[in-house]
């Protein structure tokens, strides 16, 4: 079946460090891929998406490229801030309708 | 604009009691989702409505769980009777037609069953 695997956290970084959170997927065909972010005490928010191979999604300094050959959608940011501390979820759109399958989430902690 | 509104934000109840969680989706959104989040199992889709009709309830754990969407602006998730293993954060999310995968989540209802 379709699934998403994320790197385990927590990821702890200093402010202005480079961030990579790995995400790989298993799916039939070429599903749309998403990153969602969850700040403490809040619901998830869509961060970025990509709908086809080689697409790059970007938002708020975060980027992720849809890599068909490696079935990956790694999240990157060149310089993290304390305010980026949150849990990040990779997800794929499964099936013929609006069903998202989420990874387990990766907690990011950025300290000054 | 108001986002997805859930109530209550926190609920503490005793085993065997009935629990009703409520959700008001964003106006104009035609899809509504109920998710459950726990440390052990992560985010699980419980049920999905499209135009107020349940499309997929395969994630509903058992008969103790039921969900309704009587109109486009309101949905409930009911647990009867509740058990300690139902303790979790329950999220409601909605989305607009033509934007698959772009969900707007509420702030969640944290349920604790003693």
GROMACS .gro file of N, CA, C and O in nm, chain A residues 32 34 36 38 41-46 49 89 93 97-104 107, chain B residues 9 31 33 35 37 43 45 48 55-56 58 91 95 99-107:
model
  176
   32UNK      N    1   0.065   1.326  -0.576
   32UNK     CA    2   0.105   1.458  -0.529
   32UNK      C    3   0.164   1.445  -0.390
   32UNK      O    4   0.120   1.361  -0.310
   34UNK      N    5   0.325   1.651  -0.027
   34UNK     CA    6   0.301   1.769   0.054
   34UNK      C    7   0.393   1.769   0.177
   34UNK      O    8   0.433   1.663   0.226
   36UNK      N    9   0.346   1.946   0.558
   36UNK     CA   10   0.265   2.021   0.652
   36UNK      C   11   0.350   2.049   0.775
   36UNK      O   12   0.440   1.972   0.809
   38UNK      N   13   0.323   2.166   1.200
   38UNK     CA   14   0.237   2.179   1.318
   38UNK      C   15   0.314   2.250   1.428
   38UNK      O   16   0.410   2.195   1.484
   41UNK      N   17   0.054   2.324   2.000
   41UNK     CA   18  -0.083   2.357   2.038
   41UNK      C   19  -0.174   2.394   1.923
   41UNK      O   20  -0.287   2.440   1.945
   42UNK      N   21  -0.128   2.372   1.800
   42UNK     CA   22  -0.208   2.411   1.685
   42UNK      C   23  -0.235   2.293   1.593
   42UNK      O   24  -0.176   2.186   1.607
   43UNK      N   25  -0.323   2.314   1.497
   43UNK     CA   26  -0.346   2.214   1.393
   43UNK      C   27  -0.238   2.225   1.286
   43UNK      O   28  -0.154   2.314   1.288
   44UNK      N   29  -0.242   2.131   1.192
   44UNK     CA   30  -0.143   2.130   1.085
   44UNK      C   31  -0.174   2.240   0.984
   44UNK      O   32  -0.291   2.276   0.962
   45UNK      N   33  -0.068   2.291   0.921
   45UNK     CA   34  -0.083   2.391   0.816
   45UNK      C   35  -0.004   2.343   0.695
   45UNK      O   36   0.108   2.292   0.710
   46UNK      N   37  -0.060   2.363   0.578
   46UNK     CA   38   0.011   2.328   0.456
   46UNK      C   39   0.132   2.421   0.439
   46UNK      O   40   0.119   2.544   0.445
   49UNK      N   41   0.381   2.209  -0.160
   49UNK     CA   42   0.339   2.088  -0.228
   49UNK      C   43   0.407   2.079  -0.365
   49UNK      O   44   0.460   2.179  -0.416
   89UNK      N   45   0.544   1.730   0.884
   89UNK     CA   46   0.485   1.606   0.833
   89UNK      C   47   0.494   1.603   0.681
   89UNK      O   48   0.452   1.699   0.614
   93UNK      N   49  -0.084   1.213  -0.151
   93UNK     CA   50  -0.226   1.204  -0.184
   93UNK      C   51  -0.252   1.067  -0.244
   93UNK      O   52  -0.192   1.031  -0.346
   97UNK      N   53  -0.928   1.008  -0.465
   97UNK     CA   54  -0.995   1.121  -0.404
   97UNK      C   55  -0.904   1.186  -0.303
   97UNK      O   56  -0.785   1.167  -0.303
   98UNK      N   57  -0.960   1.261  -0.216
   98UNK     CA   58  -0.887   1.359  -0.135
   98UNK      C   59  -0.829   1.299  -0.009
   98UNK      O   60  -0.843   1.356   0.099
   99UNK      N   61  -0.760   1.185  -0.017
   99UNK     CA   62  -0.712   1.117   0.103
   99UNK      C   63  -0.561   1.137   0.117
   99UNK      O   64  -0.483   1.093   0.033
  100UNK      N   65  -0.519   1.201   0.226
  100UNK     CA   66  -0.377   1.222   0.254
  100UNK      C   67  -0.326   1.113   0.347
  100UNK      O   68  -0.390   1.081   0.447
  101UNK      N   69  -0.210   1.060   0.313
  101UNK     CA   70  -0.140   0.968   0.404
  101UNK      C   71  -0.019   1.041   0.458
  101UNK      O   72   0.067   1.086   0.381
  102UNK      N   73  -0.012   1.051   0.590
  102UNK     CA   74   0.093   1.128   0.656
  102UNK      C   75   0.206   1.037   0.706
  102UNK      O   76   0.182   0.923   0.747
  103UNK      N   77   0.326   1.092   0.705
  103UNK     CA   78   0.435   1.028   0.776
  103UNK      C   79   0.422   1.050   0.925
  103UNK      O   80   0.327   1.116   0.971
  104UNK      N   81   0.517   0.996   1.001
  104UNK     CA   82   0.508   1.000   1.147
  104UNK      C   83   0.539   1.139   1.205
  104UNK      O   84   0.512   1.164   1.322
  107UNK      N   85   1.016   1.619   1.458
  107UNK     CA   86   1.020   1.739   1.543
  107UNK      C   87   1.150   1.813   1.521
  107UNK      O   88   1.259   1.754   1.524
  121UNK      N   89  -1.219   2.240   2.312
  121UNK     CA   90  -1.074   2.230   2.292
  121UNK      C   91  -1.016   2.121   2.381
  121UNK      O   92  -0.917   2.057   2.344
  143UNK      N   93  -1.534   1.952   0.139
  143UNK     CA   94  -1.483   1.826   0.194
  143UNK      C   95  -1.448   1.847   0.340
  143UNK      O   96  -1.392   1.950   0.377
  145UNK      N   97  -1.288   1.632   0.696
  145UNK     CA   98  -1.212   1.516   0.742
  145UNK      C   99  -1.204   1.517   0.894
  145UNK      O  100  -1.187   1.623   0.954
  147UNK      N  101  -0.952   1.350   1.177
  147UNK     CA  102  -0.827   1.279   1.203
  147UNK      C  103  -0.809   1.262   1.353
  147UNK      O  104  -0.857   1.341   1.433
  149UNK      N  105  -0.488   1.201   1.636
  149UNK     CA  106  -0.344   1.205   1.651
  149UNK      C  107  -0.303   1.152   1.788
  149UNK      O  108  -0.348   1.200   1.891
  155UNK      N  109  -0.091   1.039   1.291
  155UNK     CA  110  -0.217   1.093   1.238
  155UNK      C  111  -0.291   0.986   1.160
  155UNK      O  112  -0.239   0.930   1.063
  157UNK      N  113  -0.656   0.901   0.955
  157UNK     CA  114  -0.781   0.949   0.900
  157UNK      C  115  -0.894   0.859   0.949
  157UNK      O  116  -0.891   0.738   0.927
  160UNK      N  117  -1.409   1.067   0.604
  160UNK     CA  118  -1.402   1.175   0.506
  160UNK      C  119  -1.541   1.195   0.446
  160UNK      O  120  -1.604   1.099   0.403
  167UNK      N  121  -1.776   0.944   0.250
  167UNK     CA  122  -1.717   0.875   0.135
  167UNK      C  123  -1.633   0.756   0.181
  167UNK      O  124  -1.634   0.651   0.119
  168UNK      N  125  -1.559   0.775   0.289
  168UNK     CA  126  -1.469   0.670   0.336
  168UNK      C  127  -1.466   0.673   0.488
  168UNK      O  128  -1.415   0.769   0.546
  170UNK      N  129  -1.348   0.396   0.655
  170UNK     CA  130  -1.270   0.275   0.685
  170UNK      C  131  -1.175   0.295   0.802
  170UNK      O  132  -1.129   0.198   0.862
  203UNK      N  133  -0.865   1.601   1.527
  203UNK     CA  134  -0.863   1.717   1.438
  203UNK      C  135  -0.972   1.705   1.334
  203UNK      O  136  -0.995   1.598   1.277
  207UNK      N  137  -1.152   2.118   0.311
  207UNK     CA  138  -1.083   2.161   0.189
  207UNK      C  139  -1.184   2.202   0.084
  207UNK      O  140  -1.301   2.164   0.088
  211UNK      N  141  -0.892   2.142  -0.501
  211UNK     CA  142  -0.761   2.159  -0.436
  211UNK      C  143  -0.730   2.033  -0.355
  211UNK      O  144  -0.715   2.039  -0.233
  212UNK      N  145  -0.717   1.920  -0.420
  212UNK     CA  146  -0.695   1.795  -0.347
  212UNK      C  147  -0.568   1.798  -0.264
  212UNK      O  148  -0.462   1.843  -0.312
  213UNK      N  149  -0.578   1.754  -0.141
  213UNK     CA  150  -0.463   1.749  -0.051
  213UNK      C  151  -0.437   1.877   0.024
  213UNK      O  152  -0.355   1.878   0.117
  214UNK      N  153  -0.504   1.984  -0.009
  214UNK     CA  154  -0.481   2.112   0.059
  214UNK      C  155  -0.584   2.129   0.170
  214UNK      O  156  -0.691   2.187   0.150
  215UNK      N  157  -0.550   2.077   0.285
  215UNK     CA  158  -0.642   2.075   0.398
  215UNK      C  159  -0.615   2.192   0.492
  215UNK      O  160  -0.500   2.232   0.515
  216UNK      N  161  -0.725   2.242   0.550
  216UNK     CA  162  -0.718   2.344   0.654
  216UNK      C  163  -0.765   2.277   0.783
  216UNK      O  164  -0.879   2.231   0.792
  217UNK      N  165  -0.676   2.274   0.881
  217UNK     CA  166  -0.704   2.204   1.006
  217UNK      C  167  -0.754   2.300   1.114
  217UNK      O  168  -0.708   2.417   1.122
  218UNK      N  169  -0.843   2.249   1.198
  218UNK     CA  170  -0.877   2.318   1.321
  218UNK      C  171  -0.767   2.300   1.423
  218UNK      O  172  -0.667   2.232   1.398
  219UNK      N  173  -0.787   2.360   1.540
  219UNK     CA  174  -0.685   2.353   1.645
  219UNK      C  175  -0.692   2.224   1.726
  219UNK      O  176  -0.606   2.198   1.808
   0.00000   0.00000   0.00000
